PDB file of C-alpha atoms in Angstrom:
ATOM      1  CA  MET A   1    -100.882-105.818  40.806  1.00  0.00           C
ATOM      2  CA  SER A   2     -98.949-105.045  37.771  1.00  0.00           C
ATOM      3  CA  GLU A   3     -98.243-101.416  37.055  1.00  0.00           C
ATOM      4  CA  PRO A   4    -100.510-101.126  33.631  1.00  0.00           C
ATOM      5  CA  SER A   5    -103.353-101.571  36.125  1.00  0.00           C
ATOM      6  CA  ARG A   6    -102.775 -98.312  37.698  1.00  0.00           C
ATOM      7  CA  LYS A   7    -102.119 -96.676  34.572  1.00  0.00           C
ATOM      8  CA  THR A   8    -105.402 -98.042  33.341  1.00  0.00           C
ATOM      9  CA  VAL A   9    -107.793 -96.394  36.322  1.00  0.00           C
ATOM     10  CA  VAL A  10    -105.531 -93.324  35.523  1.00  0.00           C
ATOM     11  CA  THR A  11    -105.799 -93.100  31.867  1.00  0.00           C
ATOM     12  CA  ALA A  12    -109.584 -93.790  32.485  1.00  0.00           C
ATOM     13  CA  ILE A  13    -109.911 -90.935  35.340  1.00  0.00           C
ATOM     14  CA  GLY A  14    -107.967 -88.846  32.681  1.00  0.00           C
ATOM     15  CA  VAL A  15    -109.677 -89.048  29.871  1.00  0.00           C
ATOM     16  CA  TYR A  16    -112.554 -88.556  31.478  1.00  0.00           C
ATOM     17  CA  ASN A  17    -111.759 -85.644  33.039  1.00  0.00           C
ATOM     18  CA  LEU A  18    -112.059 -84.259  29.698  1.00  0.00           C
ATOM     19  CA  VAL A  19    -114.970 -85.071  28.714  1.00  0.00           C
ATOM     20  CA  GLN A  20    -116.760 -84.399  32.222  1.00  0.00           C
ATOM     21  CA  ASN A  21    -115.489 -81.005  31.774  1.00  0.00           C
ATOM     22  CA  LEU A  22    -115.359 -80.033  27.840  1.00  0.00           C
ATOM     23  CA  LEU A  23    -118.425 -82.579  26.288  1.00  0.00           C
ATOM     24  CA  ILE A  24    -121.289 -83.007  29.169  1.00  0.00           C
ATOM     25  CA  PRO A  25    -123.596 -80.470  29.342  1.00  0.00           C
ATOM     26  CA  ALA A  26    -125.036 -79.509  32.631  1.00  0.00           C
ATOM     27  CA  PRO A  27    -128.655 -81.252  32.714  1.00  0.00           C
ATOM     28  CA  ALA A  28    -126.493 -84.265  31.902  1.00  0.00           C
ATOM     29  CA  TYR A  29    -124.195 -83.690  34.919  1.00  0.00           C
ATOM     30  CA  VAL A  30    -124.949 -85.786  37.835  1.00  0.00           C
ATOM     31  CA  PRO A  31    -126.444 -88.970  35.622  1.00  0.00           C
ATOM     32  CA  THR A  32    -123.221 -89.377  34.307  1.00  0.00           C
ATOM     33  CA  ASN A  33    -121.295 -89.294  37.112  1.00  0.00           C
ATOM     34  CA  LEU A  34    -122.829 -91.011  39.120  1.00  0.00           C
ATOM     35  CA  THR A  35    -122.352 -93.534  36.327  1.00  0.00           C
ATOM     36  CA  ALA A  36    -118.682 -92.833  35.971  1.00  0.00           C
ATOM     37  CA  THR A  37    -118.826 -94.078  39.432  1.00  0.00           C
ATOM     38  CA  CYS A  38    -119.992 -97.674  39.145  1.00  0.00           C
ATOM     39  CA  GLY A  39    -117.957 -97.685  36.372  1.00  0.00           C
ATOM     40  CA  LEU A  40    -114.890 -96.203  38.062  1.00  0.00           C
ATOM     41  CA  VAL A  41    -115.872 -99.083  40.656  1.00  0.00           C
ATOM     42  CA  VAL A  42    -116.491-102.636  38.720  1.00  0.00           C
ATOM     43  CA  LEU A  43    -112.670-101.982  36.645  1.00  0.00           C
ATOM     44  CA  ALA A  44    -110.834-101.755  39.996  1.00  0.00           C
ATOM     45  CA  ARG A  45    -112.877-104.810  41.325  1.00  0.00           C
ATOM     46  CA  ARG A  46    -111.702-106.249  38.198  1.00  0.00           C
ATOM     47  CA  GLN A  47    -108.791-105.935  39.251  1.00  0.00           C
ATOM     48  CA  GLY A  48    -108.315-107.634  42.322  1.00  0.00           C
ATOM     49  CA  CYS A  49    -109.615-104.537  44.836  1.00  0.00           C
ATOM     50  CA  SER A  50    -111.894-106.022  47.955  1.00  0.00           C
ATOM     51  CA  TRP A  51    -115.179-103.802  49.295  1.00  0.00           C
ATOM     52  CA  ASP A  52    -112.246-102.935  52.147  1.00  0.00           C
ATOM     53  CA  ASP A  53    -109.794-101.661  49.125  1.00  0.00           C
ATOM     54  CA  LEU A  54    -112.221 -99.420  48.110  1.00  0.00           C
ATOM     55  CA  GLY A  55    -113.438 -97.945  51.495  1.00  0.00           C
ATOM     56  CA  LEU A  56    -117.279 -99.433  50.870  1.00  0.00           C
ATOM     57  CA  ASP A  57    -117.084-102.027  53.198  1.00  0.00           C
ATOM     58  CA  ILE A  58    -120.426-101.617  55.217  1.00  0.00           C
ATOM     59  CA  SER A  59    -118.604-101.922  58.599  1.00  0.00           C
ATOM     60  CA  ARG A  60    -116.896 -99.405  58.495  1.00  0.00           C
ATOM     61  CA  ALA A  61    -119.965 -96.506  58.056  1.00  0.00           C
ATOM     62  CA  GLY A  62    -120.391 -96.564  60.904  1.00  0.00           C
ATOM     63  CA  MET A  63    -117.088 -94.994  62.087  1.00  0.00           C
ATOM     64  CA  GLY A  64    -116.956 -92.870  58.801  1.00  0.00           C
ATOM     65  CA  LEU A  65    -120.331 -91.522  59.834  1.00  0.00           C
ATOM     66  CA  ARG A  66    -119.382 -90.165  63.004  1.00  0.00           C
ATOM     67  CA  LEU A  67    -116.157 -88.898  61.366  1.00  0.00           C
ATOM     68  CA  GLY A  68    -117.829 -87.192  58.391  1.00  0.00           C
ATOM     69  CA  LEU A  69    -120.595 -85.589  60.427  1.00  0.00           C
ATOM     70  CA  ALA A  70    -117.528 -84.140  63.125  1.00  0.00           C
ATOM     71  CA  GLY A  71    -115.909 -83.087  59.270  1.00  0.00           C
ATOM     72  CA  ALA A  72    -118.852 -82.060  57.855  1.00  0.00           C
ATOM     73  CA  GLY A  73    -119.590 -79.721  60.807  1.00  0.00           C
ATOM     74  CA  LEU A  74    -115.770 -78.183  61.203  1.00  0.00           C
ATOM     75  CA  ALA A  75    -116.085 -77.523  57.196  1.00  0.00           C
ATOM     76  CA  THR A  76    -120.093 -75.838  57.318  1.00  0.00           C
ATOM     77  CA  THR A  77    -118.941 -73.402  60.302  1.00  0.00           C
ATOM     78  CA  VAL A  78    -115.438 -72.345  58.321  1.00  0.00           C
ATOM     79  CA  ALA A  79    -117.510 -71.295  55.051  1.00  0.00           C
ATOM     80  CA  LEU A  80    -119.981 -68.983  57.929  1.00  0.00           C
ATOM     81  CA  ALA A  81    -116.789 -67.779  59.466  1.00  0.00           C
ATOM     82  CA  ALA A  82    -115.413 -66.402  55.998  1.00  0.00           C
ATOM     83  CA  GLY A  83    -119.046 -65.287  54.780  1.00  0.00           C
ATOM     84  CA  ALA A  84    -119.203 -63.667  58.031  1.00  0.00           C
ATOM     85  CA  HIS A  85    -116.555 -61.800  57.139  1.00  0.00           C
ATOM     86  CA  PRO A  86    -116.211 -59.014  55.181  1.00  0.00           C
ATOM     87  CA  VAL A  87    -112.282 -59.366  53.902  1.00  0.00           C
ATOM     88  CA  THR A  88    -112.601 -63.005  52.688  1.00  0.00           C
ATOM     89  CA  ARG A  89    -116.155 -62.579  51.765  1.00  0.00           C
ATOM     90  CA  ARG A  90    -115.684 -60.700  48.747  1.00  0.00           C
ATOM     91  CA  TYR A  91    -114.039 -63.636  47.256  1.00  0.00           C
ATOM     92  CA  LEU A  92    -116.467 -65.474  46.922  1.00  0.00           C
ATOM     93  CA  LEU A  93    -118.787 -63.695  45.068  1.00  0.00           C
ATOM     94  CA  ASP A  94    -119.505 -65.070  42.183  1.00  0.00           C
ATOM     95  CA  GLN A  95    -121.359 -63.399  38.703  1.00  0.00           C
ATOM     96  CA  ARG A  96    -122.628 -66.406  37.929  1.00  0.00           C
ATOM     97  CA  ALA A  97    -124.732 -67.137  40.961  1.00  0.00           C
ATOM     98  CA  ALA A  98    -126.697 -63.127  39.921  1.00  0.00           C
ATOM     99  CA  GLY A  99    -130.825 -65.363  38.702  1.00  0.00           C
ATOM    100  CA  GLN A 100    -130.449 -68.481  40.239  1.00  0.00           C
ATOM    101  CA  GLN A 101    -133.510 -69.289  41.565  1.00  0.00           C
ATOM    102  CA  SER A 102    -134.115 -70.928  44.957  1.00  0.00           C
ATOM    103  CA  ARG A 103    -134.688 -74.798  42.779  1.00  0.00           C
ATOM    104  CA  ASP A 104    -131.698 -74.105  41.151  1.00  0.00           C
ATOM    105  CA  VAL A 105    -129.619 -73.627  44.589  1.00  0.00           C
ATOM    106  CA  ALA A 106    -131.419 -76.361  46.544  1.00  0.00           C
ATOM    107  CA  TYR A 107    -130.952 -78.903  43.658  1.00  0.00           C
ATOM    108  CA  ARG A 108    -126.832 -77.881  43.557  1.00  0.00           C
ATOM    109  CA  ALA A 109    -126.863 -77.657  47.067  1.00  0.00           C
ATOM    110  CA  LEU A 110    -128.906 -81.289  47.690  1.00  0.00           C
ATOM    111  CA  VAL A 111    -127.895 -83.152  44.597  1.00  0.00           C
ATOM    112  CA  ARG A 112    -125.130 -82.387  42.337  1.00  0.00           C
ATOM    113  CA  PHE A 113    -122.352 -81.115  44.342  1.00  0.00           C
ATOM    114  CA  PRO A 114    -122.993 -84.028  46.584  1.00  0.00           C
ATOM    115  CA  LEU A 115    -123.872 -86.762  44.416  1.00  0.00           C
ATOM    116  CA  GLY A 116    -122.549 -85.294  40.544  1.00  0.00           C
ATOM    117  CA  THR A 117    -119.404 -84.212  42.001  1.00  0.00           C
ATOM    118  CA  ALA A 118    -117.866 -85.118  45.591  1.00  0.00           C
ATOM    119  CA  LEU A 119    -119.476 -88.887  44.792  1.00  0.00           C
ATOM    120  CA  PHE A 120    -117.563 -89.380  42.070  1.00  0.00           C
ATOM    121  CA  GLU A 121    -114.693 -87.292  43.335  1.00  0.00           C
ATOM    122  CA  GLU A 122    -114.281 -89.807  46.360  1.00  0.00           C
ATOM    123  CA  VAL A 123    -114.933 -93.471  44.722  1.00  0.00           C
ATOM    124  CA  ALA A 124    -112.156 -92.208  41.919  1.00  0.00           C
ATOM    125  CA  PHE A 125    -109.613 -90.690  43.919  1.00  0.00           C
ATOM    126  CA  ARG A 126    -110.180 -92.162  47.809  1.00  0.00           C
ATOM    127  CA  GLY A 127    -111.741 -95.367  46.328  1.00  0.00           C
ATOM    128  CA  VAL A 128    -109.988 -96.971  43.324  1.00  0.00           C
ATOM    129  CA  VAL A 129    -107.123 -94.714  42.733  1.00  0.00           C
ATOM    130  CA  HIS A 130    -105.951 -95.766  46.783  1.00  0.00           C
ATOM    131  CA  GLY A 131    -106.750 -98.534  46.400  1.00  0.00           C
ATOM    132  CA  VAL A 132    -105.022 -99.913  43.222  1.00  0.00           C
ATOM    133  CA  TRP A 133    -102.171 -98.486  44.693  1.00  0.00           C
ATOM    134  CA  ARG A 134    -102.575-100.281  47.740  1.00  0.00           C
ATOM    135  CA  LEU A 135    -103.029-103.171  45.571  1.00  0.00           C
ATOM    136  CA  SER A 136    -100.777-103.042  44.290  1.00  0.00           C
ATOM    137  CA  GLY A 137     -97.643-103.098  47.035  1.00  0.00           C
ATOM    138  CA  ALA A 138     -97.539 -99.687  47.372  1.00  0.00           C
ATOM    139  CA  SER A 139     -97.452 -97.708  51.280  1.00  0.00           C
ATOM    140  CA  GLN A 140     -99.857 -96.013  53.091  1.00  0.00           C
ATOM    141  CA  ALA A 141     -98.108 -92.665  51.987  1.00  0.00           C
ATOM    142  CA  GLY A 142     -96.973 -94.366  48.405  1.00  0.00           C
ATOM    143  CA  ALA A 143    -101.223 -94.537  47.963  1.00  0.00           C
ATOM    144  CA  ALA A 144    -102.087 -90.934  49.270  1.00  0.00           C
ATOM    145  CA  VAL A 145    -100.014 -89.125  47.765  1.00  0.00           C
ATOM    146  CA  ALA A 146    -100.815 -91.117  44.164  1.00  0.00           C
ATOM    147  CA  SER A 147    -104.970 -89.651  44.801  1.00  0.00           C
ATOM    148  CA  SER A 148    -104.597 -86.961  45.963  1.00  0.00           C
ATOM    149  CA  VAL A 149    -101.620 -85.740  42.664  1.00  0.00           C
ATOM    150  CA  THR A 150    -104.633 -87.000  40.919  1.00  0.00           C
ATOM    151  CA  PHE A 151    -106.984 -85.159  42.674  1.00  0.00           C
ATOM    152  CA  ALA A 152    -105.042 -81.559  42.307  1.00  0.00           C
ATOM    153  CA  ILE A 153    -104.102 -82.984  38.629  1.00  0.00           C
ATOM    154  CA  TRP A 154    -108.197 -83.289  38.085  1.00  0.00           C
ATOM    155  CA  HIS A 155    -109.137 -80.087  39.925  1.00  0.00           C
ATOM    156  CA  LEU A 156    -106.563 -77.986  36.840  1.00  0.00           C
ATOM    157  CA  ILE A 157    -109.760 -77.426  33.996  1.00  0.00           C
ATOM    158  CA  PRO A 158    -112.410 -76.490  37.049  1.00  0.00           C
ATOM    159  CA  ALA A 159    -109.616 -73.799  39.036  1.00  0.00           C
ATOM    160  CA  SER A 160    -109.570 -72.305  35.097  1.00  0.00           C
ATOM    161  CA  GLN A 161    -113.689 -72.141  34.640  1.00  0.00           C
ATOM    162  CA  ALA A 162    -113.759 -71.115  38.558  1.00  0.00           C
ATOM    163  CA  LEU A 163    -112.165 -67.148  37.681  1.00  0.00           C
ATOM    164  CA  VAL A 164    -115.168 -67.445  35.292  1.00  0.00           C
ATOM    165  CA  GLY A 165    -116.861 -64.385  37.790  1.00  0.00           C
ATOM    166  CA  ASN A 166    -114.954 -63.968  40.761  1.00  0.00           C
ATOM    167  CA  PRO A 167    -113.464 -60.663  41.257  1.00  0.00           C
ATOM    168  CA  LEU A 168    -110.334 -62.739  41.893  1.00  0.00           C
ATOM    169  CA  ALA A 169    -109.809 -62.355  38.016  1.00  0.00           C
ATOM    170  CA  SER A 170    -110.051 -58.356  37.520  1.00  0.00           C
ATOM    171  CA  ARG A 171    -107.166 -57.831  39.340  1.00  0.00           C
ATOM    172  CA  LEU A 172    -104.933 -61.037  37.161  1.00  0.00           C
ATOM    173  CA  ASP A 173    -103.074 -58.723  34.489  1.00  0.00           C
ATOM    174  CA  SER A 174    -101.738 -61.453  32.912  1.00  0.00           C
ATOM    175  CA  ARG A 175    -101.977 -65.453  31.275  1.00  0.00           C
ATOM    176  CA  ARG A 176     -98.926 -66.018  33.688  1.00  0.00           C
ATOM    177  CA  SER A 177    -100.491 -65.178  36.724  1.00  0.00           C
ATOM    178  CA  ARG A 178    -104.041 -66.878  35.777  1.00  0.00           C
ATOM    179  CA  VAL A 179    -101.783 -69.540  35.008  1.00  0.00           C
ATOM    180  CA  ALA A 180    -100.497 -69.168  38.147  1.00  0.00           C
ATOM    181  CA  VAL A 181    -103.876 -69.120  40.079  1.00  0.00           C
ATOM    182  CA  VAL A 182    -104.724 -71.666  38.227  1.00  0.00           C
ATOM    183  CA  LEU A 183    -102.009 -74.209  39.804  1.00  0.00           C
ATOM    184  CA  ALA A 184    -102.479 -72.330  43.008  1.00  0.00           C
ATOM    185  CA  GLY A 185    -106.063 -74.233  43.147  1.00  0.00           C
ATOM    186  CA  ALA A 186    -105.143 -77.501  42.484  1.00  0.00           C
ATOM    187  CA  VAL A 187    -103.032 -77.060  45.275  1.00  0.00           C
ATOM    188  CA  VAL A 188    -104.919 -76.517  47.071  1.00  0.00           C
ATOM    189  CA  ALA A 189    -106.884 -79.481  46.026  1.00  0.00           C
ATOM    190  CA  GLY A 190    -104.311 -81.859  46.449  1.00  0.00           C
ATOM    191  CA  LEU A 191    -103.762 -81.097  49.934  1.00  0.00           C
ATOM    192  CA  ALA A 192    -107.678 -81.476  50.492  1.00  0.00           C
ATOM    193  CA  GLY A 193    -106.809 -84.324  49.257  1.00  0.00           C
ATOM    194  CA  LEU A 194    -104.531 -86.174  51.903  1.00  0.00           C
ATOM    195  CA  GLY A 195    -106.679 -84.400  54.774  1.00  0.00           C
ATOM    196  CA  PHE A 196    -109.397 -86.908  52.710  1.00  0.00           C
ATOM    197  CA  THR A 197    -107.368 -88.975  52.172  1.00  0.00           C
ATOM    198  CA  TRP A 198    -106.469 -89.455  55.891  1.00  0.00           C
ATOM    199  CA  MET A 199    -109.914 -89.307  56.979  1.00  0.00           C
ATOM    200  CA  ARG A 200    -110.162 -92.242  54.974  1.00  0.00           C
ATOM    201  CA  GLU A 201    -107.767 -94.390  56.272  1.00  0.00           C
ATOM    202  CA  ARG A 202    -108.408 -93.491  59.786  1.00  0.00           C
ATOM    203  CA  SER A 203    -112.628 -94.664  59.347  1.00  0.00           C
ATOM    204  CA  GLY A 204    -111.414 -97.281  57.000  1.00  0.00           C
ATOM    205  CA  SER A 205    -114.964 -95.384  54.739  1.00  0.00           C
ATOM    206  CA  LEU A 206    -115.152 -93.188  52.164  1.00  0.00           C
ATOM    207  CA  ILE A 207    -118.782 -91.767  53.594  1.00  0.00           C
ATOM    208  CA  ALA A 208    -116.143 -89.880  56.412  1.00  0.00           C
ATOM    209  CA  PRO A 209    -114.484 -87.588  53.173  1.00  0.00           C
ATOM    210  CA  TRP A 210    -117.384 -88.037  51.087  1.00  0.00           C
ATOM    211  CA  MET A 211    -119.318 -85.838  54.245  1.00  0.00           C
ATOM    212  CA  THR A 212    -116.775 -83.477  54.348  1.00  0.00           C
ATOM    213  CA  HIS A 213    -115.791 -82.932  50.763  1.00  0.00           C
ATOM    214  CA  ALA A 214    -119.543 -82.807  50.168  1.00  0.00           C
ATOM    215  CA  ALA A 215    -120.418 -79.920  52.978  1.00  0.00           C
ATOM    216  CA  ILE A 216    -116.937 -77.901  51.631  1.00  0.00           C
ATOM    217  CA  ASN A 217    -119.102 -77.688  48.303  1.00  0.00           C
ATOM    218  CA  CYS A 218    -122.489 -77.142  49.344  1.00  0.00           C
ATOM    219  CA  ALA A 219    -121.123 -74.231  52.713  1.00  0.00           C
ATOM    220  CA  GLY A 220    -119.451 -72.249  50.140  1.00  0.00           C
ATOM    221  CA  TYR A 221    -121.519 -72.289  47.225  1.00  0.00           C
ATOM    222  CA  LEU A 222    -124.353 -71.705  50.040  1.00  0.00           C
ATOM    223  CA  VAL A 223    -121.995 -68.609  51.211  1.00  0.00           C
ATOM    224  CA  GLY A 224    -120.442 -67.445  48.133  1.00  0.00           C
ATOM    225  CA  VAL A 225    -125.011 -67.324  47.027  1.00  0.00           C
ATOM    226  CA  ALA A 226    -126.257 -65.777  49.713  1.00  0.00           C
ATOM    227  CA  ALA A 227    -122.942 -62.961  49.318  1.00  0.00           C
ATOM    228  CA  TRP A 228    -123.543 -62.324  46.210  1.00  0.00           C
ATOM    229  CA  ARG A 229    -127.557 -61.568  47.094  1.00  0.00           C
ATOM    230  CA  ARG A 230    -126.603 -59.604  49.745  1.00  0.00           C
ATOM    231  CA  SER A 231    -124.018 -57.844  47.628  1.00  0.00           C
ATOM    232  CA  ALA A 232    -127.050 -57.254  44.971  1.00  0.00           C
ATOM    233  CA  LYS A 233    -129.347 -55.870  47.110  1.00  0.00           C
ATOM    234  CA  HIS A 234    -127.055 -53.017  48.514  1.00  0.00           C
ATOM    235  CA  SER A 235    -126.844 -52.121  44.989  1.00  0.00           C
ATOM    236  CA  SER A 236    -128.254 -50.277  42.557  1.00  0.00           C
ATOM    237  CA  ILE A 237    -126.390 -52.233  39.650  1.00  0.00           C
ATOM    238  CA  THR A 238    -126.571 -56.056  39.049  1.00  0.00           C
ATOM    239  CA  PRO A 239    -123.547 -56.878  37.365  1.00  0.00           C
ATOM    240  CA  PRO A 240    -124.457 -59.152  33.757  1.00  0.00           C
ATOM    241  CA  ALA A 241    -123.327 -62.665  33.532  1.00  0.00           C
ATOM    242  CA  PRO A 242    -120.011 -63.593  32.129  1.00  0.00           C
ATOM    243  CA  ASP A 243    -119.477 -63.525  28.089  1.00  0.00           C
ATOM    244  CA  GLY A 244    -120.464 -66.999  27.262  1.00  0.00           C
ATOM    245  CA  VAL A 245    -121.703 -68.407  30.726  1.00  0.00           C
ATOM    246  CA  THR A 246    -125.314 -69.336  31.287  1.00  0.00           C
ATOM    247  CA  LYS A 247    -127.595 -69.578  34.511  1.00  0.00           C
ATOM    248  CA  GLU A 248    -127.822 -73.075  33.596  1.00  0.00           C
ATOM    249  CA  GLU A 249    -123.967 -73.709  32.438  1.00  0.00           C
ATOM    250  CA  ASP A 250    -121.902 -71.992  35.345  1.00  0.00           C
ATOM    251  CA  GLY A 251    -119.013 -74.128  35.075  1.00  0.00           C
ATOM    252  CA  ARG A 252    -118.884 -78.405  35.611  1.00  0.00           C
ATOM    253  CA  ASN A 253    -117.057 -79.554  38.245  1.00  0.00           C
ATOM    254  CA  HIS A 254    -116.522 -76.851  41.738  1.00  0.00           C
ATOM    255  CA  GLY A 255    -114.752 -80.007  43.086  1.00  0.00           C
TER     256      GLY A 255
END
C-alpha cells in the first residue's frame, strides 16, 4: 500500500473531526457517526484491508468478547471507586448534568456513548488506522503508535470542550494553563489508545477495545451524574448551566 493511502485515511478522519465537533447538531450525532463508521470501513476495504486487518473478522469475536468483558468490568470498578472517594468525586462533577432527565441519561449511556462515540473511534483508530498502517508494511509497534497519536490529536477539541462546566476550570487562571490541561487530556487519550490497541491485538477483534471504551465513557458519565445529583441534593443552590451550553448540546465527543 502506498503512502498516499495513509494520508487519505488521516485526512478523512481529520476533516470529520472538525465536522463532528463544530458542525453536527446533537440530535444527529449518533446517526452521522454510524454513517461515518461505515464510510471508513468501505474506504479501508477499497484500499485492500481484509476484515481481519480491521479487527472485524467474526471468527475472532469470542476472544474479543471475553477480553472485552474483563476490560469493561475493570473500567466500571475504577469509575465506581473514583465516584465513591470525595477527593476524586469532585472532579467528576459537571454542570452539564444539571436538569438532565432519566431518559436523557439513559440515551447517553445506552446509545450515544457506546454507538455514537466508542464504536466510531474504535473502528476509526484501532480498526482503520491500525489496519492501513499494518498493511502498508509498518510494524505492530508502529501501527500502535500511529493509531494512538491520531487518537490523541482527535481528542484535542473534545478535551477543550470538556473544561466547560468542570470544577477544574475555575482553578485555571491563564490561557497557558488551560492549554496545558487540554494537551494533558489528549496525552491521556493517547495512552488509553495504546491500551485499546493492545486489547485489539491480543484478541484480534475490535469487540474487546470497543466494550472497554464504551464502559469507560458510560461508567464515567453515570458516576458524574450521580455525583452531581448528590451535590445538588445537599446544596441549597444549583449552579446554572454554562453560558452557551444547553442540556441537549453539552459537548459532542466525550471520547
